[in-house]
Coordinates of C-alpha atoms in Angstrom, one line a residue:
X1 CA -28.2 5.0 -36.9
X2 CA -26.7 2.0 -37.8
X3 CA -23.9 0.2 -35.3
X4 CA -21.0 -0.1 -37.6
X5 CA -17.3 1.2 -37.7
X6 CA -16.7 3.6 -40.7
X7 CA -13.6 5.2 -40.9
X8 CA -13.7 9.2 -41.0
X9 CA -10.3 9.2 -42.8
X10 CA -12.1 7.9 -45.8
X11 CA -15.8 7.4 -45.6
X12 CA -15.3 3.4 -45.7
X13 CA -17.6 0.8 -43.7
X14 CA -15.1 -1.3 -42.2
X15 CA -17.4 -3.7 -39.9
X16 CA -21.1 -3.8 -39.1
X17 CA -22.6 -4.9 -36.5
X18 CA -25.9 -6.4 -35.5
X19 CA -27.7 -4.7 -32.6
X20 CA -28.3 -7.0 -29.5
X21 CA -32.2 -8.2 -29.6
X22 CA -35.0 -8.0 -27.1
X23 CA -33.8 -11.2 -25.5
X24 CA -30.0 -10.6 -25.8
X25 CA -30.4 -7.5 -23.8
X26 CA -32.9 -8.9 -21.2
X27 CA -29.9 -11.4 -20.5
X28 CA -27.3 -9.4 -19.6
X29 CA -29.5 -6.9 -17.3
X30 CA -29.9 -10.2 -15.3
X31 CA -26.9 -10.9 -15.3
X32 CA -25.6 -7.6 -14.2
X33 CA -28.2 -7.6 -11.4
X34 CA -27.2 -11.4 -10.4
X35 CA -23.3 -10.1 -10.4
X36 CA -24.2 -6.8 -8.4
X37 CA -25.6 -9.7 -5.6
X38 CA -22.0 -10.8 -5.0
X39 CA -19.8 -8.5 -6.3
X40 CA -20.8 -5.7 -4.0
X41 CA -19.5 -8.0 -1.2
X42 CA -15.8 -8.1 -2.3
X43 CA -13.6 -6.0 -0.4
X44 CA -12.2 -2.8 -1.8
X45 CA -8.6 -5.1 -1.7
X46 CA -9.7 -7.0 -3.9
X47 CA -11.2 -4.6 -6.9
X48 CA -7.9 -2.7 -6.4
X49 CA -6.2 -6.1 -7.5
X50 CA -9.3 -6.6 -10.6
X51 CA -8.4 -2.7 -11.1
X52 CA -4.7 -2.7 -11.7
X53 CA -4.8 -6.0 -13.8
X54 CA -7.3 -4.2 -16.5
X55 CA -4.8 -1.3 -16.2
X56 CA -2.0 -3.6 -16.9
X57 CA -3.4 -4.9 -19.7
X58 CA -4.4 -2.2 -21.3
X59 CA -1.3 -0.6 -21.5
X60 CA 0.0 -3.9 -23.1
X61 CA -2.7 -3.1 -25.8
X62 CA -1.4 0.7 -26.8
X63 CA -1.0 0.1 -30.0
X64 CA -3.6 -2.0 -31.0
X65 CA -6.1 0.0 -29.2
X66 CA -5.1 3.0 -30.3
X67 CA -5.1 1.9 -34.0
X68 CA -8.7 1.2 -32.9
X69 CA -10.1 4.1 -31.5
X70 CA -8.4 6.4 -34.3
X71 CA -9.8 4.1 -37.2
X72 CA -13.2 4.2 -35.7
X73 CA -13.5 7.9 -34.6
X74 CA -10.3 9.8 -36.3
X75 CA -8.0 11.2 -33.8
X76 CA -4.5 11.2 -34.4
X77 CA -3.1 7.9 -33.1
X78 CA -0.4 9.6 -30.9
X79 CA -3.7 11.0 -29.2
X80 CA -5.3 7.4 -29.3
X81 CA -2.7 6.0 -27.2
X82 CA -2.3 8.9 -24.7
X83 CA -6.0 8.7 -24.0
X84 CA -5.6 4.9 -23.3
X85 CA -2.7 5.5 -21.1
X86 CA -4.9 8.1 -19.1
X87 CA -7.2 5.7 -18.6
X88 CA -4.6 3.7 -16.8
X89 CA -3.4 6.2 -14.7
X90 CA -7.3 6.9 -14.3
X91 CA -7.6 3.1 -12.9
X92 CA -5.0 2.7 -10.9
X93 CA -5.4 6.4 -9.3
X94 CA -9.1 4.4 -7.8
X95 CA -7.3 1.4 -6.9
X96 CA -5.4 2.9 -4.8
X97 CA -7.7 5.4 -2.8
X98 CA -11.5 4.1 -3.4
X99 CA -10.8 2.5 0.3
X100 CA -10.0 6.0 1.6
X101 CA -12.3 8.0 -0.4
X102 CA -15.1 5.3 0.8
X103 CA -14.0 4.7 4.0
X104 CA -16.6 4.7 7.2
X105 CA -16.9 8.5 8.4
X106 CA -17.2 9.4 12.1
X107 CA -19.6 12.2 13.3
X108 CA -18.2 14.2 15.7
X109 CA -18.6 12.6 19.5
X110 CA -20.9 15.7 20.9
X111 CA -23.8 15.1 18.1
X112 CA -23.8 11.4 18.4
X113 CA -24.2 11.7 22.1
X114 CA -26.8 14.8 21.1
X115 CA -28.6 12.3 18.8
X116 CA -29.2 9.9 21.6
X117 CA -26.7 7.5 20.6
X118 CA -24.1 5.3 21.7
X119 CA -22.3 5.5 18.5
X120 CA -22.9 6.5 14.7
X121 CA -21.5 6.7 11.8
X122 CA -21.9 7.6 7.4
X123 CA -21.0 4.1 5.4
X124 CA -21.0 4.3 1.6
X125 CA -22.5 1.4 0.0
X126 CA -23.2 0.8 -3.7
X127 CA -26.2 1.3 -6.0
X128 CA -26.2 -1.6 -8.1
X129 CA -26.4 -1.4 -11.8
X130 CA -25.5 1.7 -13.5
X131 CA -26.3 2.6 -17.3
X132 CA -23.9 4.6 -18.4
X133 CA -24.5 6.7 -22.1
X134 CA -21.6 7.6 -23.6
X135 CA -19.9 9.7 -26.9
X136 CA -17.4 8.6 -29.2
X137 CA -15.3 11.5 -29.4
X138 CA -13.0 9.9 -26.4
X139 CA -14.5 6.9 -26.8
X140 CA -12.2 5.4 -23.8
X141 CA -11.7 8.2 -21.6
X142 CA -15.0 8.8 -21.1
X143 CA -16.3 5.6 -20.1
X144 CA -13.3 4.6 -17.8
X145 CA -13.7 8.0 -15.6
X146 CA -17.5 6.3 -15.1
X147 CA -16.0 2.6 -15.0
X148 CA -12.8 3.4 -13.2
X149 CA -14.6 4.6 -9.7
X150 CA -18.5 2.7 -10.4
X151 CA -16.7 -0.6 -10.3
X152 CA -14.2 0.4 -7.3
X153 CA -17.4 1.7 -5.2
X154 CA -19.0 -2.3 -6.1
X155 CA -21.2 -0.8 -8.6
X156 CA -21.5 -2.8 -11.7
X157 CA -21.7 -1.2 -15.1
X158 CA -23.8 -1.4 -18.6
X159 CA -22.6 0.6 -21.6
X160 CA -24.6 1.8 -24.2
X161 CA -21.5 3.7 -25.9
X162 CA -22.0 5.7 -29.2
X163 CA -23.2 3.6 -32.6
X164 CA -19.9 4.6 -34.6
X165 CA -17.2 3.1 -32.3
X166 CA -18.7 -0.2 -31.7
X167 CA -15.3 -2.2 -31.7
X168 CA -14.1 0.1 -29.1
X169 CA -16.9 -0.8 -26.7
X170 CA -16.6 -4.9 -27.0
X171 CA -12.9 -3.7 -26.2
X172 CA -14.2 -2.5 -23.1
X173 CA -16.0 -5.4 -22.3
X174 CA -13.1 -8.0 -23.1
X175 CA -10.5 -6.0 -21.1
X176 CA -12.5 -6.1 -17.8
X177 CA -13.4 -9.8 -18.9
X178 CA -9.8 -10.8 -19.1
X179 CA -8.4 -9.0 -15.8
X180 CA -10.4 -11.2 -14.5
X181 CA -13.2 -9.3 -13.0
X182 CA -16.8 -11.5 -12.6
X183 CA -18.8 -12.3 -15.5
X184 CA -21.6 -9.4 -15.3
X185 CA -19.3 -6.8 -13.6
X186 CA -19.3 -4.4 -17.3
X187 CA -21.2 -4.9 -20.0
X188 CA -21.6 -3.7 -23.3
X189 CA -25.1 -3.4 -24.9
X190 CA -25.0 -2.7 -28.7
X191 CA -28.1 -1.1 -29.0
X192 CA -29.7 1.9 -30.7
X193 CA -30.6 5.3 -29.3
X194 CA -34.4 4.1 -28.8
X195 CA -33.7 1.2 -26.2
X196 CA -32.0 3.5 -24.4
X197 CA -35.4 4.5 -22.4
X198 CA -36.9 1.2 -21.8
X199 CA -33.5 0.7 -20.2
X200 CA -33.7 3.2 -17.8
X201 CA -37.0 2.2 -17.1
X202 CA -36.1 -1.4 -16.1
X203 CA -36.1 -1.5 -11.8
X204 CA -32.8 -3.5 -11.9
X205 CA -31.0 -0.5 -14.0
X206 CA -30.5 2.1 -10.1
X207 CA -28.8 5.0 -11.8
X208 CA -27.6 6.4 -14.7
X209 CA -24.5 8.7 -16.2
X210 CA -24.4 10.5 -20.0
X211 CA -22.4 12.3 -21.4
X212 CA -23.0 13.8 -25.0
X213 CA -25.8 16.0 -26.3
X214 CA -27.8 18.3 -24.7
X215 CA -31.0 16.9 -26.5
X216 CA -29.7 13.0 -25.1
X217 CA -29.3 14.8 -21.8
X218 CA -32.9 15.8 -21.4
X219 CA -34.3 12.5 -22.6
X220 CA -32.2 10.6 -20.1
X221 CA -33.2 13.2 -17.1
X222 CA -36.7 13.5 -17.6
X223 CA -37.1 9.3 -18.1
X224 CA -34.8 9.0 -15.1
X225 CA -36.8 12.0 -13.1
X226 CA -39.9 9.9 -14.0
X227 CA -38.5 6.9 -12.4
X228 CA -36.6 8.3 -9.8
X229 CA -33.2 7.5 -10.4
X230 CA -30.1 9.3 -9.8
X231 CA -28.5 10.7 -12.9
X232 CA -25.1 12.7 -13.6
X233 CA -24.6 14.3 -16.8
X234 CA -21.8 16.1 -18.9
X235 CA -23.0 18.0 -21.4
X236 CA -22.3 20.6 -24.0
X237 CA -19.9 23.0 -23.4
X238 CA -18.5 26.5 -25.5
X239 CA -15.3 27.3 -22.7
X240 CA -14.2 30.7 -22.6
X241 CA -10.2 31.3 -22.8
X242 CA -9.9 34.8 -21.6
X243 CA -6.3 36.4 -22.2
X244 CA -5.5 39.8 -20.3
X245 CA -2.6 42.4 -20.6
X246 CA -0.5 40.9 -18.3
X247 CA -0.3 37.2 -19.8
X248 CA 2.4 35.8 -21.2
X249 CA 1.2 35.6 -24.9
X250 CA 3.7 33.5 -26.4
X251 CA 1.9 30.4 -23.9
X252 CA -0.9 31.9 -24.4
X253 CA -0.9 31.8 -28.0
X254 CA 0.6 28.2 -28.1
X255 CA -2.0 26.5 -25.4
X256 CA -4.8 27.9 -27.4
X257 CA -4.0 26.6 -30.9
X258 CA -4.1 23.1 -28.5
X259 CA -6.7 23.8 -26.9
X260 CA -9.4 24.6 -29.6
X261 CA -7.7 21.8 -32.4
X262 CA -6.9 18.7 -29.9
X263 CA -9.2 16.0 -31.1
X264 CA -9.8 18.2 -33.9
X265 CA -12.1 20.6 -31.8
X266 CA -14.3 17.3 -31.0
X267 CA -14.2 17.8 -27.0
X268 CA -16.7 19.8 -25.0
X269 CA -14.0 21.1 -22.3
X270 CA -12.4 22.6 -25.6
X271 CA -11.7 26.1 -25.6
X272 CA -14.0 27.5 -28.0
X273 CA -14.5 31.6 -27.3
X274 CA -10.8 33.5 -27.1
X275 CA -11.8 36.6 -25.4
X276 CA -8.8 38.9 -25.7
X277 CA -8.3 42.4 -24.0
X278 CA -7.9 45.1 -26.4
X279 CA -4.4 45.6 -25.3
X280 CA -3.2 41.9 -26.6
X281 CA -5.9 41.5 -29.1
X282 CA -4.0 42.1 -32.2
X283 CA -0.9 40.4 -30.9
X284 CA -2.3 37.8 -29.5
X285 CA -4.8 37.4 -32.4
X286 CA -2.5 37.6 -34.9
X287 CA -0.1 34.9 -34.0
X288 CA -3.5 32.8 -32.9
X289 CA -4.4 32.8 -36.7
X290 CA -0.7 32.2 -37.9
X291 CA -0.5 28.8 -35.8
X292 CA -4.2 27.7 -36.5
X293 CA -2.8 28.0 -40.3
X294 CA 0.5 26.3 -39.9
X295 CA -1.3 22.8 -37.9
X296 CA -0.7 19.9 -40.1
X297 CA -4.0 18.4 -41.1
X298 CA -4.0 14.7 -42.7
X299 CA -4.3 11.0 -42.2
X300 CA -4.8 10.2 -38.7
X301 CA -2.7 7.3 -38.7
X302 CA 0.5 9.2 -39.4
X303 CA 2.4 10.1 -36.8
X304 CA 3.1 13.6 -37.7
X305 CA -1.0 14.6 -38.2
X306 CA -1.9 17.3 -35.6
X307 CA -6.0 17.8 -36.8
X308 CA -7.6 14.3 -38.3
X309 CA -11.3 14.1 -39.8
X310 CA -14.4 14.7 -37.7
X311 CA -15.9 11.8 -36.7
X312 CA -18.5 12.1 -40.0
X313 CA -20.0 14.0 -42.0
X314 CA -23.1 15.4 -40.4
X315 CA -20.1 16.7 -38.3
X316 CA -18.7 18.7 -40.8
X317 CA -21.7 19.9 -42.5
X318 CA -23.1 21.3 -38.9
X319 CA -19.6 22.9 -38.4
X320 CA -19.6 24.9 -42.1
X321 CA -23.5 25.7 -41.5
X322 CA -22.0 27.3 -38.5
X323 CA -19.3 29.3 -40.2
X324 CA -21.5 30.2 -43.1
X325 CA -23.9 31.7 -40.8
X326 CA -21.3 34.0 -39.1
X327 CA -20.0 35.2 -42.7
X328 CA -23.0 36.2 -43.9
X329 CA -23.9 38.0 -40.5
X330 CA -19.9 40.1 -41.1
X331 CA -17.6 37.6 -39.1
X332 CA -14.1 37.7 -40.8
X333 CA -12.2 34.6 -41.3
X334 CA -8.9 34.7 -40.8
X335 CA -7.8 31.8 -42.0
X336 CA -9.6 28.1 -43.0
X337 CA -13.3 28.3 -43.5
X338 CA -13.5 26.4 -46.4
X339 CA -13.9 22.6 -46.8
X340 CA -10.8 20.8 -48.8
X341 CA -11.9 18.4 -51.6
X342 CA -11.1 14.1 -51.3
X343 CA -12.1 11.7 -49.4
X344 CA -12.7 11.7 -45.7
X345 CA -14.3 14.3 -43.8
X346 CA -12.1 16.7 -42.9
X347 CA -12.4 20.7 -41.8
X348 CA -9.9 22.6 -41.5
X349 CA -8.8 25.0 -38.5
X350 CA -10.6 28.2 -38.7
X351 CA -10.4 31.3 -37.3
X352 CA -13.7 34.0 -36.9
X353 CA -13.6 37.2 -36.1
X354 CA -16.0 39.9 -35.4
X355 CA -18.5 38.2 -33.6
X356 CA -21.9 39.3 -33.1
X357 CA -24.5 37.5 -30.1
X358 CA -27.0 37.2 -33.7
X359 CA -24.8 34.4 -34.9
X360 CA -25.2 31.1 -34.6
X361 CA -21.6 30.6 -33.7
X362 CA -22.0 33.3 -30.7
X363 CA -24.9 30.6 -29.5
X364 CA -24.1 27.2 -30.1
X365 CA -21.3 24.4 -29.4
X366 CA -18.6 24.5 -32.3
X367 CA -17.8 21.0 -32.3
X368 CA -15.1 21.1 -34.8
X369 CA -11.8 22.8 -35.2
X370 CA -13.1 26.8 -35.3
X371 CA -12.4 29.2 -32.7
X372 CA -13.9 32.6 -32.8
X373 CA -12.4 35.6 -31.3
X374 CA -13.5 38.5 -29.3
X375 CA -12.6 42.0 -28.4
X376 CA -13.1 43.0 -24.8
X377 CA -12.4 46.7 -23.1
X378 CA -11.6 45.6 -19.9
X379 CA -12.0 42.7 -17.3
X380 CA -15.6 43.6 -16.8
X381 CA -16.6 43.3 -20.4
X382 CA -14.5 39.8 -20.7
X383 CA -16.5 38.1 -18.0
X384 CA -19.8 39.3 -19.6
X385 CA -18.9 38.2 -23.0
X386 CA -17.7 34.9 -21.2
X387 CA -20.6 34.4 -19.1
X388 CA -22.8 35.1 -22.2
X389 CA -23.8 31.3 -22.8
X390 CA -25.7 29.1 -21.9
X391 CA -23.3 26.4 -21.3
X392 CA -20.8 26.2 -17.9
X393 CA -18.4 23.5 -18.4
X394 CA -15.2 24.9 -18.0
X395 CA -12.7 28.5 -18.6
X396 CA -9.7 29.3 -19.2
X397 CA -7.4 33.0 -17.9
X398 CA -4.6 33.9 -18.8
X399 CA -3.2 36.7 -16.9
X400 CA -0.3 37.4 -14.0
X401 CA -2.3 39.8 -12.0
X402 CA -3.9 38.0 -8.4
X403 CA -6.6 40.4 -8.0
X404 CA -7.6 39.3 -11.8
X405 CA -7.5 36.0 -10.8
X406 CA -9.9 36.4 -7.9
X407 CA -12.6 38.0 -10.4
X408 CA -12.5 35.2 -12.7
X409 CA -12.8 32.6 -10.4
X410 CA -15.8 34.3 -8.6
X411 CA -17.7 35.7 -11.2
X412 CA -17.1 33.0 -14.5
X413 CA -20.3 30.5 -14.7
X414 CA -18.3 27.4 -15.5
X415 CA -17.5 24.2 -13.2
X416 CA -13.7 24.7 -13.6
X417 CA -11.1 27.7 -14.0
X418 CA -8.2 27.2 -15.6
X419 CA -5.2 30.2 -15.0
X420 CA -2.5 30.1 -17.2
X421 CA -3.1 26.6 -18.4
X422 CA -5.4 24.5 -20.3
X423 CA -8.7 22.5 -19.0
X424 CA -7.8 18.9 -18.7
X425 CA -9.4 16.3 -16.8
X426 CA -7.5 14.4 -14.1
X427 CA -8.7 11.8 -11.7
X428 CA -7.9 14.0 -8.7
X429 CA -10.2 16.7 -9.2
X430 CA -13.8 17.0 -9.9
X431 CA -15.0 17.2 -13.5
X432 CA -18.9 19.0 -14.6
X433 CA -20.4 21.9 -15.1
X434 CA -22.9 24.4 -14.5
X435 CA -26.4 25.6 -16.3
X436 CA -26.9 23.6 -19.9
X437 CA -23.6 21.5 -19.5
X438 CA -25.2 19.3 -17.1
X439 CA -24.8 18.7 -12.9
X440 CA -23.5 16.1 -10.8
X441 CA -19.2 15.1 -10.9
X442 CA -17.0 12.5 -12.0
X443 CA -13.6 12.1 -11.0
X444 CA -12.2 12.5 -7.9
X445 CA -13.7 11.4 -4.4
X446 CA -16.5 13.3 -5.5
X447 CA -17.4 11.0 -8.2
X448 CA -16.6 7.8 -7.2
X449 CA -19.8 9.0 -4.1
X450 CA -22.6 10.2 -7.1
X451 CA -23.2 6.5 -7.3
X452 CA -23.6 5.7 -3.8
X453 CA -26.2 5.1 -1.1
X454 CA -24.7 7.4 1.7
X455 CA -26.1 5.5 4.6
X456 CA -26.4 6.6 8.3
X457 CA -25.7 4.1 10.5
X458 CA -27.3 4.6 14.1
X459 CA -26.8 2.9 17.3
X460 CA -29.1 3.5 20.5
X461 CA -27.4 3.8 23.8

């Protein structure tokens, strides 16, 4: 795939760039292990201050980033520049805990003296360089909830993001250039797909963290098994948003059109399945399909634009191979379904009914603006229908009743349950999933620890 940035609005190469050589590349992983040397000797004082300067400066850069990331990958610009200012809050939410989260940790007094010792203790100390392969669909987020606690921890970081928003990861590299933090510290490598593994083979590279496809997943594990180095990864995901009798539908109803079109459907913790007790399913269906139809599709740039393009056009033709398959299975579509003629590669929000587990749809990650609805009996039949996938990212309930509540949350396969809201990330809590979507966590302290060496520290008496 080549490295360029081709805008999904209209199917134009704006920029191309050259992929870093052999030599090029071979440079910067000794740098980042040279950096690692020193910079995993600063204080956690003094990353905070590196920390809140990028932060800074990124919100200074709004506008001109967000103009970037929506010409490069098609999200409405107002969601451009909220992801960016996420990442801020994202920054400066490490910089001011990283020292707590990291901090030494005391056994308790009896097992020290148990152990033989005259004291002990649990230190967290850094890995070193950490590859880190990431998607373009939030081309920002995703690599500053890796970046955001790596570098706090005195971790340094290499990039290999995704080849179709290459001005977005330079951007990356400049803004943790200009707060100041050491040369080496993050480092984009524009590089292809199949560099990716000698990468990870290289001794100097400790760890890894991906996030994207589940075919990318298993060739960074297994290399990363192979050579025995730590991975996390984020996956696929096809979230369940189950809505019971005692919900209150008109929320309901208004969350879910945002949570299955935000980014244009392009986001793995999107709510995908609407499983709907029979109760609410017509209601709730109903006024589902009305909003889907009434969201304003169009050029990303403009302000008013609720759904943009996918990011290209194997995008779209994987999405209507998907819908095609369902109609000629007997899914309904309630509205959308069919792609509109221009330029750009656009889809437009659609809505499947009648669902069968033969379809492709029933099976696989929509990654594109089309939800598909379900019919369930009771609460036993919803977390059956919800469970039945192979993915475990995240879920969504809506209902009043507490009992309900405690059923979801014990029995739903997913990493995260969401009552009476939408799934959204947030540096304070843990962020993965279960079966195919992946293992390990980012975010919270639990995240800013996968890339750690949790050392014991012993002392005779």
């Amino acid at each position: 795939m080549p490295i360029a940035t081709v805008n999904p609005a209209t199917g134009e190469t704006l920029r191309t760039y050259e992929a870093m050589g052999e030599e090029e590349t071979e440079r910067r992983l000794r740098l980042a292990e040279a950096t690692f040397r020193t910079y995993q000797t600063t204080g956690f004082e003094e990353r905070a201050r590196l920390m809140r300067q990028a932060a800074d400066l990124l919100e200074e850069d709004l506008e001109e980033v967000g103009a970037l990331v929506t010409t490069e990958m098609g999200k409405p610009v107002a969601q451009s520049r909220a992801e960016a200012a996420k990442c801020a809050k994202a920054m400066r939410w490490y910089a001011d805990r990283a020292a707590v989260l990291l901090a030494d940790e005391e056994p308790d007094a009896a097992d020290v003296k148990d152990s033989g010792a005259s004291r002990a203790l649990v230190r967290y100390r850094p890995l070193g360089p950490v590859l880190a392969v990431m998607p373009w669909n939030f081309p920002l987020w995703q690599v500053m909830r890796f970046a955001a606690p790596a570098l706090m921890a005195g971790n340094v970081g290499l990039l290999k993001h995704a080849s179709n928003v290459p001005g977005t990861a330079l951007y990356l590299e400049d803004l943790f250039h200009r707060a100041g933090f050491p040369e080496g510290c993050f480092q984009t490598l524009l590089i292809g797909s199949a560099a990716v593994d000698g990468i990870l083979r290289d001794e100097r590279v400790r760890a890894a963290t991906l996030t994207g496809s589940e075919p990318a997943g298993r060739a960074v594990a297994s290399t990363s098994g192979e050579m025995i180095k730590k991975t996390v990864l984020e996956l696929g995901g096809s979230d369940p948003f189950v809505v019971m009798p005692s919900a209150d539908l008109d929320r309901a109803v208004r969350v879910a059109v945002t949570a299955r079109t935000q980014n244009a459907g392009q986001s793995c913790i999107a709510a995908k399945r609407f499983i709907v007790h029979d109760a609410v399913y017509d209601a709730f269906t109903e006024r589902f399909t009305e909003g889907m139809r009434a969201l304003r599709v169009g050029d990303p740039m403009d302000e008013a634009t609720e759904v943009g393009p996918l990011s290209s056009e194997q995008g779209v033709r994987d999405l209507a191979e998907l819908v095609e398959d369902a109609v000629r299975g007997g899914a309904r579509v309630l509205c959308g379904g069919e792609r509109p003629g221009g330029p750009g590669w656009y889809y437009p929000p659609t809505v499947l009914a009648g669902i069968t587990r033969e379809m492709r749809v029933h099976r696989e990650e929509a990654f594109g603006p089309v939800a598909t609805v379900y019919r369930a009996d009771d609460l036993d039949e919803a977390v059956l229908i919800a469970n039945d996938t192979g993915f475990g990212l995240s879920s969504n309930v809506w209902t009043r009743d507490e009992a309900e509540v405690d059923r979801f949350v014990r029995d739903l396969e997913a990493g995260g349950v969401y009552v009476n809201g939408m799934t959204a990330s947030h540096p304070a809590f843990p962020f993965g999933g279960v079966k195919r979507s992946g293992y390990g966590r980012e975010l919270s302290g639990h995240g800013i620890r996968e890339f750690c060496n949790i050392t014991t520290v012993w002392h005779g008496a």
